[in-house]
Short mmCIF file of C-alpha atoms and ligand atoms in Angstrom, two decimals:
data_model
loop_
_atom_site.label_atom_id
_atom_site.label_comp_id
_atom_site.label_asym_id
_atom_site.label_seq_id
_atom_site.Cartn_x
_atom_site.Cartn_y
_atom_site.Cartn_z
CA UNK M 1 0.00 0.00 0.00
CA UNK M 2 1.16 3.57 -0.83
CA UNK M 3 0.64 6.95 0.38
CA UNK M 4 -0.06 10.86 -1.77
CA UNK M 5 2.48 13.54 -1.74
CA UNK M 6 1.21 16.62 -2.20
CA UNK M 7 4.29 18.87 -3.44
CA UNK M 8 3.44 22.37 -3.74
CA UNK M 9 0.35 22.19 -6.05
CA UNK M 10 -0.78 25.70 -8.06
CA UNK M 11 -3.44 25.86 -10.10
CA UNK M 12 -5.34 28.37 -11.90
CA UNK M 13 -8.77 28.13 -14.19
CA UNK M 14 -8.17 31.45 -16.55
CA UNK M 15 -7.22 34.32 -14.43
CA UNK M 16 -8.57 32.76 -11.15
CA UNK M 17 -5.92 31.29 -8.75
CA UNK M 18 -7.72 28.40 -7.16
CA UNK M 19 -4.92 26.38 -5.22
CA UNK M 20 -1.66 28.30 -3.91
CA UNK M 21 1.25 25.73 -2.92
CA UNK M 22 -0.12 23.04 -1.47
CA UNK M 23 1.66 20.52 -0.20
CA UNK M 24 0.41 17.98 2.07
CA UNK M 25 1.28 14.02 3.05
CA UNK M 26 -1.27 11.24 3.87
CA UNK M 27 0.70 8.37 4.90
CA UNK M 28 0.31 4.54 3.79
CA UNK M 29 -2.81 3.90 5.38
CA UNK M 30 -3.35 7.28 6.70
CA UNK M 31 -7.02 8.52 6.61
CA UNK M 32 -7.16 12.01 6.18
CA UNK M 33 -10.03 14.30 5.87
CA UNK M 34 -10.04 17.93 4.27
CA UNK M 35 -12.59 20.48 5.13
CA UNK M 36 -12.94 24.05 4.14
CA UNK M 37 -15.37 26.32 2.96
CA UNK M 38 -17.26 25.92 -0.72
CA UNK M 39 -15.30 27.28 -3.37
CA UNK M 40 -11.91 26.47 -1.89
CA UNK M 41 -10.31 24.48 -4.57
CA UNK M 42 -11.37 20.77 -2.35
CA UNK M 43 -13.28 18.83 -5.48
CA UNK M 44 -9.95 20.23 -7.57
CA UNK M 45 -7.03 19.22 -5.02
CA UNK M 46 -8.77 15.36 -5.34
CA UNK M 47 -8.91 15.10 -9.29
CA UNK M 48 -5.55 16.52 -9.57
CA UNK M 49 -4.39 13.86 -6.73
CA UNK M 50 -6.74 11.46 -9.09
CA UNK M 51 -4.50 12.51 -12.23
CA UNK M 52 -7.72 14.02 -13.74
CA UNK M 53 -6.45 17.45 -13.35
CA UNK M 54 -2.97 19.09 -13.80
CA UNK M 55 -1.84 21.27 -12.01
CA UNK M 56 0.29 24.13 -12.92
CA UNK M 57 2.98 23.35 -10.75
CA UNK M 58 3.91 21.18 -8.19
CA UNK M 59 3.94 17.36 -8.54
CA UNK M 60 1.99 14.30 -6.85
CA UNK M 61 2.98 10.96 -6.07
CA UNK M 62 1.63 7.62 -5.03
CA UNK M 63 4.11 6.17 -2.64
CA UNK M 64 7.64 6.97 -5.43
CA UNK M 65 5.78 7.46 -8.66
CA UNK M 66 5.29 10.56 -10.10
CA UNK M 67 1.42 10.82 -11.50
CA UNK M 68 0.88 11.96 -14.97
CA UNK M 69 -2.69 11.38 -16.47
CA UNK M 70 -5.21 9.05 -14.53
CA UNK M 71 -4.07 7.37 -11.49
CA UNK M 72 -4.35 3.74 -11.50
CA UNK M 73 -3.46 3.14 -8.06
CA UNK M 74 -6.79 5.65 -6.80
CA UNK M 75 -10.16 5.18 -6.66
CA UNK M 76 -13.00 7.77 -6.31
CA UNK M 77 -15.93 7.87 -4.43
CA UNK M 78 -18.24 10.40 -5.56
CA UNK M 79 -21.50 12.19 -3.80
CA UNK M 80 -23.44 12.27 -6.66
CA UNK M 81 -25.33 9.51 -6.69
CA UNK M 82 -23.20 7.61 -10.41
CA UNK M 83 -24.78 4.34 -10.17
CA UNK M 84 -26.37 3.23 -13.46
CA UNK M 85 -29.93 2.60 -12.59
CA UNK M 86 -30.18 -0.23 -15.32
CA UNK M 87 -27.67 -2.33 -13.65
CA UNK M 88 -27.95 -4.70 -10.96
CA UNK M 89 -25.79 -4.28 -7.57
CA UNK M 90 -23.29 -6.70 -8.86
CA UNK M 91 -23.44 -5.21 -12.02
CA UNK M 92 -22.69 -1.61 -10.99
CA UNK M 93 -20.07 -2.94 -8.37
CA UNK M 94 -18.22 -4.52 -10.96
CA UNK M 95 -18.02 -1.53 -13.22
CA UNK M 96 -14.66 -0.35 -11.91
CA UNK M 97 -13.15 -3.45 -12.85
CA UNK M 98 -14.31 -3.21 -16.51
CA UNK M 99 -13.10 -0.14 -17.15
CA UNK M 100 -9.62 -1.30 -16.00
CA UNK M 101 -9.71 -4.45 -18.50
CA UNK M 102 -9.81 -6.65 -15.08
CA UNK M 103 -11.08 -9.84 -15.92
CA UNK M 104 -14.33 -10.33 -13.53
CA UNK M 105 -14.14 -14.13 -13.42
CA UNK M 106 -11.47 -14.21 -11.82
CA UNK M 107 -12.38 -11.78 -9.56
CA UNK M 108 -15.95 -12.36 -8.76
CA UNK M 109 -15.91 -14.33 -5.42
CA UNK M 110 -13.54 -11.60 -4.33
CA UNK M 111 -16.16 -9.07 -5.37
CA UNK M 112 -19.23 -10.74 -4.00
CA UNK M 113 -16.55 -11.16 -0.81
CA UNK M 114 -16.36 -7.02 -1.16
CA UNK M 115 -20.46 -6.42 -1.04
CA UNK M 116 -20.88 -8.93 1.66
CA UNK M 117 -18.11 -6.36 3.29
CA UNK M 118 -20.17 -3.58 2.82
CA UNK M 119 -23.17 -4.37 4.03
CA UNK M 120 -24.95 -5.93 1.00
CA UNK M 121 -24.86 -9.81 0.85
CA UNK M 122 -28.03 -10.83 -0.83
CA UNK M 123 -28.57 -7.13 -2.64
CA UNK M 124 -26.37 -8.75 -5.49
CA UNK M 125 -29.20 -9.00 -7.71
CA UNK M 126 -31.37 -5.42 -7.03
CA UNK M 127 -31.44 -2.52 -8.87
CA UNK M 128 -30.37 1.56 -7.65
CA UNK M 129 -34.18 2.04 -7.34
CA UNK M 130 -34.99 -0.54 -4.83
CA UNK M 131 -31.58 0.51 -2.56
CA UNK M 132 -32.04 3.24 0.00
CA UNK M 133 -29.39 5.96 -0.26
CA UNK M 134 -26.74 4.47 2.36
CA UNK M 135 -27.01 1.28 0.21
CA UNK M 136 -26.21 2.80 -3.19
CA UNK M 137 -23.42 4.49 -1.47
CA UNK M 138 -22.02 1.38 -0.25
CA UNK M 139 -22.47 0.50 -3.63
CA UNK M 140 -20.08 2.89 -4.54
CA UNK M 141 -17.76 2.07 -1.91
CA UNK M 142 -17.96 -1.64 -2.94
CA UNK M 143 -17.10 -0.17 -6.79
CA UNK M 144 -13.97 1.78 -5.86
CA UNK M 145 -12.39 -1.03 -3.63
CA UNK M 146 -12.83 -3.80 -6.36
CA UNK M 147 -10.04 -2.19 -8.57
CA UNK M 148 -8.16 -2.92 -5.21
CA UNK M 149 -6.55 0.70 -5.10
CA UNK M 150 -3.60 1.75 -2.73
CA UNK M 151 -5.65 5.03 -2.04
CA UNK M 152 -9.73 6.00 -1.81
CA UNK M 153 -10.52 9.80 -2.66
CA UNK M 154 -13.56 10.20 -1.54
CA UNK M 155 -15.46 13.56 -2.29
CA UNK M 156 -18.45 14.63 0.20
CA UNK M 157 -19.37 11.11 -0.35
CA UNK M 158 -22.23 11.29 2.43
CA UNK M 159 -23.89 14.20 1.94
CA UNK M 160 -26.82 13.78 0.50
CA UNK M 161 -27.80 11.17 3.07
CA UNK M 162 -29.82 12.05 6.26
CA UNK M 163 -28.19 12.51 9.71
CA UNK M 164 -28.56 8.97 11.17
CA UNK M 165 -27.41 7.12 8.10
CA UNK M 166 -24.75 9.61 7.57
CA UNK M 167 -23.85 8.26 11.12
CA UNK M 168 -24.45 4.68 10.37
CA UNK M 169 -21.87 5.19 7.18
CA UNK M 170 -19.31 7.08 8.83
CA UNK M 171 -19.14 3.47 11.76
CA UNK M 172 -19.22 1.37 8.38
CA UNK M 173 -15.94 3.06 6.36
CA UNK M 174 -14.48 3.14 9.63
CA UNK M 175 -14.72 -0.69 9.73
CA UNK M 176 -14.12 -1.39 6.24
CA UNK M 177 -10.90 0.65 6.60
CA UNK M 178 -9.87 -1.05 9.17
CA UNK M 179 -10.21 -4.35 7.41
CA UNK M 180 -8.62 -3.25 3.84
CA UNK M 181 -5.94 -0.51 5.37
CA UNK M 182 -6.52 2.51 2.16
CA UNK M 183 -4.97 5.38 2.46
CA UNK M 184 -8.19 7.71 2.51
CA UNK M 185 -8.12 11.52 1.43
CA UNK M 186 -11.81 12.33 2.21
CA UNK M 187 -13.51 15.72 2.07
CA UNK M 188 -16.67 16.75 3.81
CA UNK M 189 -17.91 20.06 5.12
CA UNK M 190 -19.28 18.26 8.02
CA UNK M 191 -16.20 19.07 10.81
CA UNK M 192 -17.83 16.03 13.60
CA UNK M 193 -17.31 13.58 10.18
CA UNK M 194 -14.10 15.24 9.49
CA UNK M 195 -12.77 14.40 13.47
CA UNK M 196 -14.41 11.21 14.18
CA UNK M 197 -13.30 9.72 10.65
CA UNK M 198 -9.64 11.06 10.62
CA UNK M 199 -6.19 10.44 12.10
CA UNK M 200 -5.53 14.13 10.66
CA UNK M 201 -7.66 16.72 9.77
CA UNK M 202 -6.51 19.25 6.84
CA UNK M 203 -8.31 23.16 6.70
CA UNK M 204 -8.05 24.26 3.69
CA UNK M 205 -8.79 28.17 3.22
CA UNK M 206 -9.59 29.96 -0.08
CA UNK M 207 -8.89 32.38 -2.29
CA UNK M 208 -6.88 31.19 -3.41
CA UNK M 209 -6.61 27.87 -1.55
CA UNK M 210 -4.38 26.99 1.25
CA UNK M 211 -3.80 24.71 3.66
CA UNK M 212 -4.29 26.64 6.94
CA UNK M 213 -4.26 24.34 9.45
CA UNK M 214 -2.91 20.47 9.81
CA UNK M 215 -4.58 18.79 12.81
CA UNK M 216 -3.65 15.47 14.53
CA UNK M 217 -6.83 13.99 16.03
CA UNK M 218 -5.68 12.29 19.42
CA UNK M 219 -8.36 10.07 19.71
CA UNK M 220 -7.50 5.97 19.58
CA UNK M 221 -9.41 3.16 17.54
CA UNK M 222 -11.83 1.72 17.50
CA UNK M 223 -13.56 4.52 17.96
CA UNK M 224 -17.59 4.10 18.90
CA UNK M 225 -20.13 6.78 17.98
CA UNK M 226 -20.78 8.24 21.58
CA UNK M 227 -16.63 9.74 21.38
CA UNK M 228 -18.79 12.64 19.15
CA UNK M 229 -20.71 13.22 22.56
CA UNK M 230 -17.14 13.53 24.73
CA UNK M 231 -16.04 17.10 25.59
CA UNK M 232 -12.59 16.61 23.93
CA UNK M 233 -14.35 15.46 20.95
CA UNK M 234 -16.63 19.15 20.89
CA UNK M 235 -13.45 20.90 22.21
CA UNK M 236 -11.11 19.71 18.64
CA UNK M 237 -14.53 20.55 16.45
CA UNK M 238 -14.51 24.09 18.11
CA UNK M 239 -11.01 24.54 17.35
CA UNK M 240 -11.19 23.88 13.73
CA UNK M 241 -14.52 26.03 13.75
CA UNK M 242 -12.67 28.60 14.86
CA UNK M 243 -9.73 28.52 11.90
CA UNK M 244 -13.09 27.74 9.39
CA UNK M 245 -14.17 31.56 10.98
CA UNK M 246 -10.66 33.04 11.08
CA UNK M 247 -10.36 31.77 6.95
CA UNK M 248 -14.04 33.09 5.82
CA UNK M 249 -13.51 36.61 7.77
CA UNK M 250 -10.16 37.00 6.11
CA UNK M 251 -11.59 36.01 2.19
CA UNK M 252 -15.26 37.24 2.72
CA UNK M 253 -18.25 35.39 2.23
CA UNK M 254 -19.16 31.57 2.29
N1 ADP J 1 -13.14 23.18 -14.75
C1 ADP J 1 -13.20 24.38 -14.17
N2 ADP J 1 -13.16 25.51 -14.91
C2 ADP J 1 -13.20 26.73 -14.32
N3 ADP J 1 -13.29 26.94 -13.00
C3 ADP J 1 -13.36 25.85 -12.20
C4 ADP J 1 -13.30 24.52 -12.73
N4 ADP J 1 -13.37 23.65 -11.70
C5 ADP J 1 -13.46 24.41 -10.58
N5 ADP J 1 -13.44 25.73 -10.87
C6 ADP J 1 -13.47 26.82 -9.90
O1 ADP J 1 -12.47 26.56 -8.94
C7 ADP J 1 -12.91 26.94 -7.65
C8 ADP J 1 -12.80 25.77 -6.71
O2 ADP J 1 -13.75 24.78 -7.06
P1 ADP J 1 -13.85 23.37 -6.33
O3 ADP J 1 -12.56 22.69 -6.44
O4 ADP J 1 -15.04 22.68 -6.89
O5 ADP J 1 -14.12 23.82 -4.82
P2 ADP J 1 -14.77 23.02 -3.60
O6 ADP J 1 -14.81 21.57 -3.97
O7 ADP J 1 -13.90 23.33 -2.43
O8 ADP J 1 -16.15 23.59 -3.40
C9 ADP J 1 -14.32 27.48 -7.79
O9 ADP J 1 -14.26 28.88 -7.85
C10 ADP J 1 -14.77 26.89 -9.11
O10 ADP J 1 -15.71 27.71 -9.73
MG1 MG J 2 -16.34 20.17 -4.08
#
């Protein structure tokens, strides 16, 4: 498994500077999470980490090699909901794998192995419309971990689901982490996600954007739901708050 360098990353879209110098490190089976207000360059940090986006300077690598065009050792997990609703479970799951050329026979225990990992032994067979939204999102998680990638870039890849199974999801990746040891660069605007998730949190400001703050989260694993309800917990979530504040009354606006 192999971790992301982040070397000093610029990048522009016409005349607007969207990421100054970054440069950042998520170890070999680091989980990191990013958060920072919309607009800050987030969504473009991950596809240029993903290869999908160069930037104007700087360089990335996946544990020593240098990336240039798409990334075969990453997988993304997206918010949007990018299952294709005419495709079964097992038929969506698999979809990473076919665009790679990987031949599915061989790997097809190892994938039904993958949605019995996340939650969806049995589910092989339904379609998007008959899965609630956790479920096509484990979906998705199933999809990116079938190409077996060193490192999961995950982009706000629980928002759109409600509080509880937000919470339910956030206990789930924590698990499947532990049992397939990614190296996870995961963005969310939710800062509780961001802490409990994380062994460091990055705060990205904007305008152009920059990493303000790097933030090691002390707490040890496993780590059960009720550490969001500990005063250490609500103590580190204030802190970052308070750099989130610092960043938006410096650039204006949110
Ligand atoms: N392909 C693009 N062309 C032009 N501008 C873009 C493009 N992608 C992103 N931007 C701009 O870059 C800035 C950062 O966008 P984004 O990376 O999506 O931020 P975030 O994910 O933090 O909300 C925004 O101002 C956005 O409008
Ligand atoms: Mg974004």
């Amino acid at each position: 498994m192999r971790g992301v360098s982040v070397q000093s990353i610029t990048k522009s879209f016409g005349d607007g500077l969207v990421l100054r110098d970054i440069s950042f490190t998520a170890g070999a089976g680091e989980f990191v999470t990013i958060v920072g207000p919309s607009g800050c360059g987030k969504t473009t940090l991950l596809r240029i980490i993903d290869g999908l986006e160069e930037g104007d300077s700087g360089e990335v690598r996946i544990g020593d090699r240098l990336v240039s065009g798409p990334a075969r050792e990453c997988a993304f997990v997206f918010q949007a909901d990018s299952l294709m609703p005419w495709r079964t479970v097992f038929d969506n799951a698999k979809l990473g794998m076919e665009l790679r050329k990987m031949d599915i026979q061989t790997h097809k225990d190892r994938l039904k192995e993958l949605l019995q990992l996340v939650g969806l032994g049995g589910f092989e067979k339904y379609y998007p419309r008959q899965l609630s939204g956790g479920m096509r999102q484990r979906v998705n998680l199933a999809r990116a971990l079938a190409v077996d990638p060193d490192v999961l870039l995950m982009d706000e890849p629980f928002a759109a689901l409600d509080a509880q199974t937000r919470e339910i999801m956030q206990t789930e990746l924590l698990r499947i982490w532990s049992d397939q040891r990614k190296t996870v660069v995961f963005i969310t605007h939710q800062l509780d996600e961001a802490v409990y998730l994380a062994d460091r949190v990055l705060v990205m400001g904007r305008k152009p954007g920059v990493i303000a703050d790097d933030i090691t989260v002390p707490f040890s694993r496993p780590r059960e739901l009720s550490l969001k309800r500990t005063g250490e917990f609500g103590q580190l979530v204030e802190r970052i708050w308070g750099t989130i504040e610092g960043v938006i009354r410096e650039t204006g606006g949110i």
